[in-house]
Tab-separated table of C-alpha atoms in Angstrom:
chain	number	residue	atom	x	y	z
A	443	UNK	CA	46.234	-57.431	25.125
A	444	UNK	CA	49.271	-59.502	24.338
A	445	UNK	CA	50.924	-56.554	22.649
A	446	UNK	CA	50.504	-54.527	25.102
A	447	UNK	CA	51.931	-57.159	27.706
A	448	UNK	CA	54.831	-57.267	25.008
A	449	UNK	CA	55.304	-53.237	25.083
A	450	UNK	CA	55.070	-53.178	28.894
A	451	UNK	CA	57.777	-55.863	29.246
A	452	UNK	CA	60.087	-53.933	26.455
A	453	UNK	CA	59.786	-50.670	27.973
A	454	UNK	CA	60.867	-52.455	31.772
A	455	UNK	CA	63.824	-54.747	29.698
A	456	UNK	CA	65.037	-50.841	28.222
A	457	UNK	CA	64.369	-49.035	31.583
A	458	UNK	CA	66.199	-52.075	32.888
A	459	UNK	CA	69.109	-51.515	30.812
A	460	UNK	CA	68.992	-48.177	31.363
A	461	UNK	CA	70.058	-48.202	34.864
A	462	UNK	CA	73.088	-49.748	34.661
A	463	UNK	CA	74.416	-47.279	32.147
A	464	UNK	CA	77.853	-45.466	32.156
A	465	UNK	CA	78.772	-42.401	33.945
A	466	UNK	CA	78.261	-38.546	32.916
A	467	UNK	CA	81.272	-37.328	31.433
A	468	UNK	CA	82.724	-33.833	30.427
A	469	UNK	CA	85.037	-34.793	27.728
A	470	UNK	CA	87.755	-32.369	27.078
A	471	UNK	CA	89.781	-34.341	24.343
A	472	UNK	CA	92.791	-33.666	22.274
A	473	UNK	CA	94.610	-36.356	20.784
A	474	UNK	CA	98.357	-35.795	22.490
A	475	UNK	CA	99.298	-34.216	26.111
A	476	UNK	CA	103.365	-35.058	25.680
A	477	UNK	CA	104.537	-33.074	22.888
A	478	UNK	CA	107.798	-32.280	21.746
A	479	UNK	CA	107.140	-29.137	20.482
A	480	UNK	CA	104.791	-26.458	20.600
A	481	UNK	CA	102.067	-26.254	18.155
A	482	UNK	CA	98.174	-26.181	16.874
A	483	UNK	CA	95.974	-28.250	19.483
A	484	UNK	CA	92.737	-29.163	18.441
A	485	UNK	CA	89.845	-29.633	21.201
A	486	UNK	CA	86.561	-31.468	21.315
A	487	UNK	CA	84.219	-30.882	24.521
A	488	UNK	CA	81.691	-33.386	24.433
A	489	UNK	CA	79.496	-34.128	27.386
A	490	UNK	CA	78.539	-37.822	27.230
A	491	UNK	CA	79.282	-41.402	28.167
A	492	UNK	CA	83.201	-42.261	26.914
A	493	UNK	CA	83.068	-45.645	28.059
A	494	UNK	CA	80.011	-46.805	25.610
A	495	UNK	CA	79.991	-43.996	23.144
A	496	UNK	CA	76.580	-43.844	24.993
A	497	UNK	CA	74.043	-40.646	25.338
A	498	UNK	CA	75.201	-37.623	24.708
A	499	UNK	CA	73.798	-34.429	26.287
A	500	UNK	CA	73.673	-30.480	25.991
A	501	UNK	CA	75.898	-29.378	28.693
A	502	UNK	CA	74.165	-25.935	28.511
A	503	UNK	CA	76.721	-23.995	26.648
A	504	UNK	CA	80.515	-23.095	28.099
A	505	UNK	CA	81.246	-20.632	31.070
A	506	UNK	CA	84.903	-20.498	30.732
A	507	UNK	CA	87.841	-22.537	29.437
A	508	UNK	CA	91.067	-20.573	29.345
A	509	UNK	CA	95.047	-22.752	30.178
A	510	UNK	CA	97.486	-21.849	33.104
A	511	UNK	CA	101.080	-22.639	31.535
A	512	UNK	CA	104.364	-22.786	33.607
A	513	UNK	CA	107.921	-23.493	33.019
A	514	UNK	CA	110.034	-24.214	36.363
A	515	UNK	CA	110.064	-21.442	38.740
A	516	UNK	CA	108.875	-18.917	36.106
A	517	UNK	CA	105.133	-17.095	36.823
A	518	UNK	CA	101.975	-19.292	35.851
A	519	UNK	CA	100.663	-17.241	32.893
A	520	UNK	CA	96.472	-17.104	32.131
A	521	UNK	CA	95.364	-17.217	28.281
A	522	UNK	CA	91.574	-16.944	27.815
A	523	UNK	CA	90.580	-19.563	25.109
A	524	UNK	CA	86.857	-18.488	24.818
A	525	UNK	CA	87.624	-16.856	21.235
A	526	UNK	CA	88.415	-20.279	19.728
A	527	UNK	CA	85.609	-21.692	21.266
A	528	UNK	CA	83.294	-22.957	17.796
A	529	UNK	CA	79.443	-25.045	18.631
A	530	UNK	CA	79.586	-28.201	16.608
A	531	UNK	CA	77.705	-31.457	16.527
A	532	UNK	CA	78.790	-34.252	18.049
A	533	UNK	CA	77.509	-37.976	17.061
A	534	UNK	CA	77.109	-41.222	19.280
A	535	UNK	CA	75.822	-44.543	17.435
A	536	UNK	CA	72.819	-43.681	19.380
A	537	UNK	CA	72.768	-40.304	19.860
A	538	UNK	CA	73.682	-36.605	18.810
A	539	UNK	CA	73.624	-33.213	20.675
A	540	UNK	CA	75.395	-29.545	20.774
A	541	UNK	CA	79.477	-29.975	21.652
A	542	UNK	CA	82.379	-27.843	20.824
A	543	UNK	CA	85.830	-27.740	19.556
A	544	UNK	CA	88.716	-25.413	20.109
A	545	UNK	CA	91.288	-24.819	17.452
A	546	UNK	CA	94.304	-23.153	19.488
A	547	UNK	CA	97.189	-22.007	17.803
A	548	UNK	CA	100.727	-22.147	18.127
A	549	UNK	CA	101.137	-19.262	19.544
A	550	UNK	CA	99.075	-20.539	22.456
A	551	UNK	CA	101.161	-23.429	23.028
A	552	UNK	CA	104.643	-22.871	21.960
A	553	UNK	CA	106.502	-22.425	25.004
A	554	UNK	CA	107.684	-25.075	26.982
A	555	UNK	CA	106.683	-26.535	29.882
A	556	UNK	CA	102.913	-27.530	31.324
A	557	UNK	CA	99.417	-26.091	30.113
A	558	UNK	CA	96.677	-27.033	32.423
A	559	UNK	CA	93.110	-26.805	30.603
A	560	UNK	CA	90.446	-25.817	32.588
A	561	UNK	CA	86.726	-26.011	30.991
A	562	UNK	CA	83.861	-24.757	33.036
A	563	UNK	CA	80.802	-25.906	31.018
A	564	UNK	CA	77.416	-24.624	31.421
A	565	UNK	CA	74.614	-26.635	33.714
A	566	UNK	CA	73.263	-29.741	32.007
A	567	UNK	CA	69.061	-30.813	33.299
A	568	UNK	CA	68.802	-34.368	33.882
A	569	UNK	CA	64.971	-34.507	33.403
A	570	UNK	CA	64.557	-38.080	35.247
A	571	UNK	CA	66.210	-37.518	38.185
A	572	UNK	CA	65.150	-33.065	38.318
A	573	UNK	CA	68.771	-32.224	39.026
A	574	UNK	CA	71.267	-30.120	37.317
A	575	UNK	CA	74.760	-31.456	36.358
A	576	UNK	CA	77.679	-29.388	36.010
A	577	UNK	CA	81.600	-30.907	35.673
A	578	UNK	CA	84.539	-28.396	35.936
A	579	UNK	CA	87.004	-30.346	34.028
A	580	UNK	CA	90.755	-30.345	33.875
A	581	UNK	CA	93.114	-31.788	30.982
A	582	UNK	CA	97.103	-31.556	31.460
A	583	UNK	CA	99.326	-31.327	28.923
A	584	UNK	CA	103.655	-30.849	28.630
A	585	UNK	CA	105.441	-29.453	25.686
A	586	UNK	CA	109.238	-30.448	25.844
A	587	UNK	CA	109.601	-31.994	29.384
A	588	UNK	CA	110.029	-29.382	31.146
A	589	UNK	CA	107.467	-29.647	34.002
A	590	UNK	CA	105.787	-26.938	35.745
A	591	UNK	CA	102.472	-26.436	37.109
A	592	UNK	CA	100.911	-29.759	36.641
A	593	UNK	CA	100.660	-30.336	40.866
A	594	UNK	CA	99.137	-27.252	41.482
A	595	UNK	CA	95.618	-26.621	42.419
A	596	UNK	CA	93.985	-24.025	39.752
A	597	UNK	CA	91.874	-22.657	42.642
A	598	UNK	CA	88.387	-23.986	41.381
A	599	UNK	CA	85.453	-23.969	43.266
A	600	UNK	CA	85.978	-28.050	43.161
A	601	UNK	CA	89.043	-30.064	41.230
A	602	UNK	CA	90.924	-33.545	41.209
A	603	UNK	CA	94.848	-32.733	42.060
A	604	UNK	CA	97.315	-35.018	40.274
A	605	UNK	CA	100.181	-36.572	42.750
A	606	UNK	CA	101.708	-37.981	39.228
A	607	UNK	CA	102.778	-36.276	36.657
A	608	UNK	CA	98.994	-36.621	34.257
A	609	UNK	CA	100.717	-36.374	31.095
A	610	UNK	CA	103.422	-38.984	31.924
A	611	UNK	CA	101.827	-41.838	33.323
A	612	UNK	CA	102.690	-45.629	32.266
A	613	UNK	CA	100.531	-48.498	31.690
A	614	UNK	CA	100.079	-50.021	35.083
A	615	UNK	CA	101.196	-47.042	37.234
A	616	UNK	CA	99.067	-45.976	40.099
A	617	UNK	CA	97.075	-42.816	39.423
A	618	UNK	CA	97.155	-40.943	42.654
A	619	UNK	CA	95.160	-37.639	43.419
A	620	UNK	CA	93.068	-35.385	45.688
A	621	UNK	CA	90.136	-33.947	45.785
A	622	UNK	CA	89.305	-30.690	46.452
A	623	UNK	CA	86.480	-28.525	47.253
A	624	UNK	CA	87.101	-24.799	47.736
A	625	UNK	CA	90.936	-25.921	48.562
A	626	UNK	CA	90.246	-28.422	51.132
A	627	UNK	CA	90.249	-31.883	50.588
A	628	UNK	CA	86.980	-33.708	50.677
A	629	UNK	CA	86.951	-36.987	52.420
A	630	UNK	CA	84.879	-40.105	51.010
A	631	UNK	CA	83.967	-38.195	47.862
A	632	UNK	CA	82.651	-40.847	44.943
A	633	UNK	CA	84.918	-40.816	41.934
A	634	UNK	CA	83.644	-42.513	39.258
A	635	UNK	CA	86.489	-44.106	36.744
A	636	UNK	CA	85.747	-44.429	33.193
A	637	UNK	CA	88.185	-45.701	30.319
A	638	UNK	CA	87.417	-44.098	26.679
A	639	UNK	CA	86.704	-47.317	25.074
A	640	UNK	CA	85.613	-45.448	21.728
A	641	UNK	CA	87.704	-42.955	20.436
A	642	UNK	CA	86.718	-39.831	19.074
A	643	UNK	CA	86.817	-39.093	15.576
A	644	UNK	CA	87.763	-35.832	14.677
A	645	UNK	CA	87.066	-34.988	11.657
A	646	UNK	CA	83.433	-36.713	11.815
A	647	UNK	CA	83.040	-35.428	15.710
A	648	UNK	CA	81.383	-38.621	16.473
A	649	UNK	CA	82.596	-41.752	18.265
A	650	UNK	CA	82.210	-44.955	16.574
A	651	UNK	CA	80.111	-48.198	17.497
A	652	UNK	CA	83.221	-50.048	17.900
A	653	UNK	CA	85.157	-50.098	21.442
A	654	UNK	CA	88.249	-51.791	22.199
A	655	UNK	CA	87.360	-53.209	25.331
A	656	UNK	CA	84.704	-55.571	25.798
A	657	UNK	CA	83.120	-55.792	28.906
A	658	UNK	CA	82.086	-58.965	31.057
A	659	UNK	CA	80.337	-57.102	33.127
A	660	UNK	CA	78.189	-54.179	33.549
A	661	UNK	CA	79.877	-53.013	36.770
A	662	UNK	CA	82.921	-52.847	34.709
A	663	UNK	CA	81.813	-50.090	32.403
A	664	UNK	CA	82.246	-47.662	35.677
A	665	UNK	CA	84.364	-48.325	38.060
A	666	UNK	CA	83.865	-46.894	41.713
A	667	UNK	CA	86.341	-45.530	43.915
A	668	UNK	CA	86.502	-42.858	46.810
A	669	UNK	CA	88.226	-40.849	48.321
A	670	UNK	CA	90.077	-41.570	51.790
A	671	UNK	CA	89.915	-39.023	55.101
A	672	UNK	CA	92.741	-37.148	53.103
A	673	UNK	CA	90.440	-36.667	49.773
A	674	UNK	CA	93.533	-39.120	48.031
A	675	UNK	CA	92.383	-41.612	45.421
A	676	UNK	CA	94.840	-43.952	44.169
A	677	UNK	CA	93.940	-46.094	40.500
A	678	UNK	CA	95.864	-48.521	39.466
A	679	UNK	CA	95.779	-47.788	35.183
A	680	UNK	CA	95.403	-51.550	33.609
A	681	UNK	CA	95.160	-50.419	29.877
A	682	UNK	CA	96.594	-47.902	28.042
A	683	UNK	CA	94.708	-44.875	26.519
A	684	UNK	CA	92.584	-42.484	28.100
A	685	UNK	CA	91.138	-42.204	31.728
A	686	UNK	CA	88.738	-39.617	32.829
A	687	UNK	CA	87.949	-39.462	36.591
A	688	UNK	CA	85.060	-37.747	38.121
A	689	UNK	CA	84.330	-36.929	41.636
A	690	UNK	CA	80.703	-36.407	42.361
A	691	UNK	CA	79.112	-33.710	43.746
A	692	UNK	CA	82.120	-32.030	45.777
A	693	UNK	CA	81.982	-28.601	44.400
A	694	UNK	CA	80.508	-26.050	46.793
A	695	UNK	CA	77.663	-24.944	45.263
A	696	UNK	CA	74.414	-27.456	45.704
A	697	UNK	CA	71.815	-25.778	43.766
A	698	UNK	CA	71.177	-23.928	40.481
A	699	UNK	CA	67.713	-22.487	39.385
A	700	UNK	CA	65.698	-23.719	42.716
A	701	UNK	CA	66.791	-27.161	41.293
A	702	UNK	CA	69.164	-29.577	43.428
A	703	UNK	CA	72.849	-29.555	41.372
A	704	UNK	CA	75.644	-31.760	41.330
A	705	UNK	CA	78.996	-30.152	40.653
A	706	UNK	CA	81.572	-32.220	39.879
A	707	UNK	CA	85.110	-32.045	39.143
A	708	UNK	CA	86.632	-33.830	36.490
A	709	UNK	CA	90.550	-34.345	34.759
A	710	UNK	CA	91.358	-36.907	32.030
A	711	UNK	CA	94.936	-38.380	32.105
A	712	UNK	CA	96.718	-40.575	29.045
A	713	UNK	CA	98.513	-43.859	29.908
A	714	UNK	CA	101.045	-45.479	27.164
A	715	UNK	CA	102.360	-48.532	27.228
A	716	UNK	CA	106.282	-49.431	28.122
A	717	UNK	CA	108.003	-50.867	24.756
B	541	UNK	CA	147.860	-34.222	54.644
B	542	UNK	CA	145.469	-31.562	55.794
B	543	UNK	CA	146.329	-30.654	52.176
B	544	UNK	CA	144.690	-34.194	50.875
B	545	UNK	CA	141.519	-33.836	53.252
B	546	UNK	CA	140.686	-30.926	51.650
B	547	UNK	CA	141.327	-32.130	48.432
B	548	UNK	CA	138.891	-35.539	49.217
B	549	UNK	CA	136.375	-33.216	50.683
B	550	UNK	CA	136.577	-31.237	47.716
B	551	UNK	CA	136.049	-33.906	45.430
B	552	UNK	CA	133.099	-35.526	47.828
B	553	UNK	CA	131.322	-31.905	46.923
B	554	UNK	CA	132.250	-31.742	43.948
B	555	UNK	CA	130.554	-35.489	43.436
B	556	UNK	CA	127.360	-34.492	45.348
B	557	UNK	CA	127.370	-31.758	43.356
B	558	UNK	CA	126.966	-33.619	40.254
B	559	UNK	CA	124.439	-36.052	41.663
B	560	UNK	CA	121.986	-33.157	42.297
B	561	UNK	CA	122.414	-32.233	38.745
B	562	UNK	CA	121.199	-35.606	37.315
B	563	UNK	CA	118.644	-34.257	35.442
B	564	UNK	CA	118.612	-33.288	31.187
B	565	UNK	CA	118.757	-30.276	29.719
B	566	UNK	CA	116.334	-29.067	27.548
B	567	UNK	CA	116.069	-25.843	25.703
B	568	UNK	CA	113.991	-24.898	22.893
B	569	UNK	CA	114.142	-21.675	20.560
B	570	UNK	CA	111.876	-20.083	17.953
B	571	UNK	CA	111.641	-17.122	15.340
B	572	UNK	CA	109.153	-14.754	16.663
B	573	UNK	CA	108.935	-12.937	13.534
B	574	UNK	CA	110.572	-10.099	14.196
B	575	UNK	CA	114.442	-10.105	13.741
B	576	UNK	CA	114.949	-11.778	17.331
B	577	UNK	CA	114.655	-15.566	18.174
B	578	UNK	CA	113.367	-16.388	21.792
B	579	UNK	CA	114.874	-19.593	23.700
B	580	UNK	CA	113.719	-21.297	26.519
B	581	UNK	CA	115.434	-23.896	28.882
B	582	UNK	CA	115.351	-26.113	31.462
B	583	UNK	CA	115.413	-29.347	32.861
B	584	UNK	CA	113.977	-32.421	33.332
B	585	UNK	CA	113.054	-31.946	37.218
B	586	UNK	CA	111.674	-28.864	36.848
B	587	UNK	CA	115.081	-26.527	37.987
B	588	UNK	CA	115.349	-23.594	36.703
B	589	UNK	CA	117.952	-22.688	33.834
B	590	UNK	CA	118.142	-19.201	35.162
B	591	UNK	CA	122.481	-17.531	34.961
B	592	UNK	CA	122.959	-20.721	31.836
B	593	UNK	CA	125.024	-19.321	29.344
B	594	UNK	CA	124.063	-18.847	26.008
B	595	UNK	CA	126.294	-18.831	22.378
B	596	UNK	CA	124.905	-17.830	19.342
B	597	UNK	CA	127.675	-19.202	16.807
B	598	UNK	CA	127.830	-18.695	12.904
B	599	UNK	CA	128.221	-21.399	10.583
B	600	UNK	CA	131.913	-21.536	11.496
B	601	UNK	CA	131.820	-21.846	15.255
B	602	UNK	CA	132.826	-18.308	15.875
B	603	UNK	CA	130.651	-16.604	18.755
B	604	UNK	CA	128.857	-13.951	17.013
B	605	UNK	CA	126.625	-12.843	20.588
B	606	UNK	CA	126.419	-14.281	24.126
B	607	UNK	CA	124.519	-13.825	27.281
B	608	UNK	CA	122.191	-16.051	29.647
B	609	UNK	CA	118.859	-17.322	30.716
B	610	UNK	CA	116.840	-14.899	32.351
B	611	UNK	CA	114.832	-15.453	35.762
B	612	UNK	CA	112.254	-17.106	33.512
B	613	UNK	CA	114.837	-19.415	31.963
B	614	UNK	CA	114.696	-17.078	28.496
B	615	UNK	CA	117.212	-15.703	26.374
B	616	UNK	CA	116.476	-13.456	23.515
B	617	UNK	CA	118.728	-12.351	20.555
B	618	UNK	CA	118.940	-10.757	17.141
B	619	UNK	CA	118.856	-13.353	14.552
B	620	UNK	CA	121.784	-13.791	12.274
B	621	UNK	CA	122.358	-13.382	8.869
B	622	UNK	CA	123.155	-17.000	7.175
B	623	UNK	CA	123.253	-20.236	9.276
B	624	UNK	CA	124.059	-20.253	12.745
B	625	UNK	CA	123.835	-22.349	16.063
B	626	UNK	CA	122.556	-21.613	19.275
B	627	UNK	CA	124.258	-23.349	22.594
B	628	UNK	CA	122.698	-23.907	25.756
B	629	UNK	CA	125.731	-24.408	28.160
B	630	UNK	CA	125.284	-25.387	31.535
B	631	UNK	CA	128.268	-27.605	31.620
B	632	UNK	CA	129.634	-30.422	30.688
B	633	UNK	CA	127.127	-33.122	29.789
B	634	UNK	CA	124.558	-30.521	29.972
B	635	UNK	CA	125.026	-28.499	26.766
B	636	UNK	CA	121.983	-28.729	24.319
B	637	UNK	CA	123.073	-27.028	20.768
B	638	UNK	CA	120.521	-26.179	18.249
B	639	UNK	CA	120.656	-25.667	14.382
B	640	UNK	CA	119.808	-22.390	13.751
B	641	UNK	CA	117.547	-24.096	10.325
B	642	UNK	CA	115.513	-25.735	13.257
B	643	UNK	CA	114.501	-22.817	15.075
B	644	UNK	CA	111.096	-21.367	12.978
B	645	UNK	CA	107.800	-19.723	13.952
């Protein structure tokens, strides 16, 4: 009897701790967005928790993931990225599930200017809640300093629009952007804020147990914004490194397999520090 | 004195002029392979580099071809024998000059 009083009481402390956890996130990671020069990028897609190196989930394979590049007033140019596309394992402390990397080569990204990478995953089940999850997610790099296309809406069925330049954002600027659903901005939209506290390892396609942020609170771990009658969001960055933003359930489409879906858009920005 | 109106109003154009082009330069080149090198360019804000002129020099300055950026800010050419330079020239204090020993694959 006292066991099972014990068991009962674990399993509510767990499910307790459970709630408060971190944020889905569709991590599309590569180590550097500012580059000097073109050359080999190397891509991890990891659906997960960035902020805790927490769960990590099958995001039900990829639909698309392709990059829009643009130099000044030249022509946006399309290069599908599906045929670099490899399934690999990716490892939490306390978890491991189906991920993928990209190897692109120069070729892709020698020109200069802006590459904006857009990765359509497949639909992820959340068994607890019945709902399907899927987060279109954008990742902005620069090769040179020429800018180009970086402002531009892709034209996805939902997406977060950068007012400042995503690849060239200081420690302590304000991260300023709006989000859209089929083109039109979407007023009081939840965007959840996450900091990647544990950074991926490449070569072991895991992230490690140990963060570099501690936090003193569990409302920390995700922070909560939304969007104003505009669909703007403005974040003020506190810490360099990586920031992924993700805006809840603003893409159009509401329902996959008779199930109730959340599509969400997601983009990832880098902060570094002024020396 | 008309004469030095003109003249002021000149140079007031002239000094706009250069405050809308406070921006750097950038141009990039590589070897596609093939015989030809590709260069892009650029600047800082975004403008096109489209009418820039292009040098390709050899080792002793002399202009061996020249041309200018395209509509998409691109300039291609026939790669020389031995060492050369490329220049980007879109005036003074906007000139970017690559080695041509830099410019690979």
């Amino acid at each position: 009897m006292k066991k099972g009083i014990f068991a009962a009481f674990a399993l509510v402390a767990v499910l307790a701790m459970a709630i408060p956890a971190s944020a889905h996130f569709m991590m599309v990671y590569t180590p550097e967005i500012a580059m000097d020069k073109g050359g080999d990028m190397d891509f991890r897609m990891v659906f997960t928790h960035p902020a805790e190196a927490g769960h990590t989930m099958n995001m039900g394979g990829v639909n698309e993931f392709y990059v829009l590049s643009q130099r000044g007033d030249a022509k946006a140019k399309k290069t599908d990225l599906m045929p670099y596309v490899k399934e690999i394992k990716w490892t939490n402390p306390a978890s491991s599930n189906t991920a993928y990397s990209a190897m692109l080569p120069k070729k892709v990204v020698r020109s200069m200017g802006d590459y904006t990478f857009v990765f359509v995953p497949g639909y992820y089940f959340e068994e607890e809640e019945g709902i399907y999850m899927q987060q279109i997610t954008k990742l902005i790099a620069n090769v040179g300093g020429i800018p180009g296309n970086w402002a531009d809406p892709v034209g996805l069925p939902c997406e977060i629009v950068p007012l400042i330049k995503p690849y060239g954002v200081w420690t302590g600027n304000v991260f300023k952007a709006q989000v859209l659903s089929n083109g039109k901005p979407v007023a009081g939209a939840e965007v959840e804020v996450e900091f990647m506290n544990h950074m991926p390892d490449m070569t072991k396609n895991a992230m490690p147990a140990k963060g570099s942020v501690e936090y003193p609170h569990d409302s920390m771990v995700t922070q909560t914004i939304f969007t104003d009658s505009e669909g703007y969001i403005t974040f003020g960055i506190p810490k360099a490194g990586w920031w992924g933003f993700a805006a809840l359930g603003v893409g159009p489409d509401t329902e996959y397999k008779g199930k109730e879906l959340s599509q969400d858009a997601v983009i990832w920005v880098k902060a570094v520090d002024m020396k | 004195m008309k004469k030095m109106m003109i003249t002021a109003m000149t140079l007031a154009v002239l000094a706009l002029a250069a405050t809308a082009f406070a921006h750097t330069p950038l141009c990039d080149c590589f070897d596609n392979g093939d015989g030809t090198v590709s260069c892009e360019g650029g600047f800082s804000d975004g403008s096109s580099a489209s009418g820039v002129k292009m040098y390709v020099k050899d080792g002793s300055g002399k202009v061996l071809q020249e041309g200018a950026m395209n509509a998409d800010s691109e300039f291609n050419f026939k790669k020389p024998e031995g060492s050369y330079t490329v220049l980007f020239d879109a005036g003074e204090g906007h000139a970017v000059e690559i080695n041509g020993a830099d410019i690979v694959e």
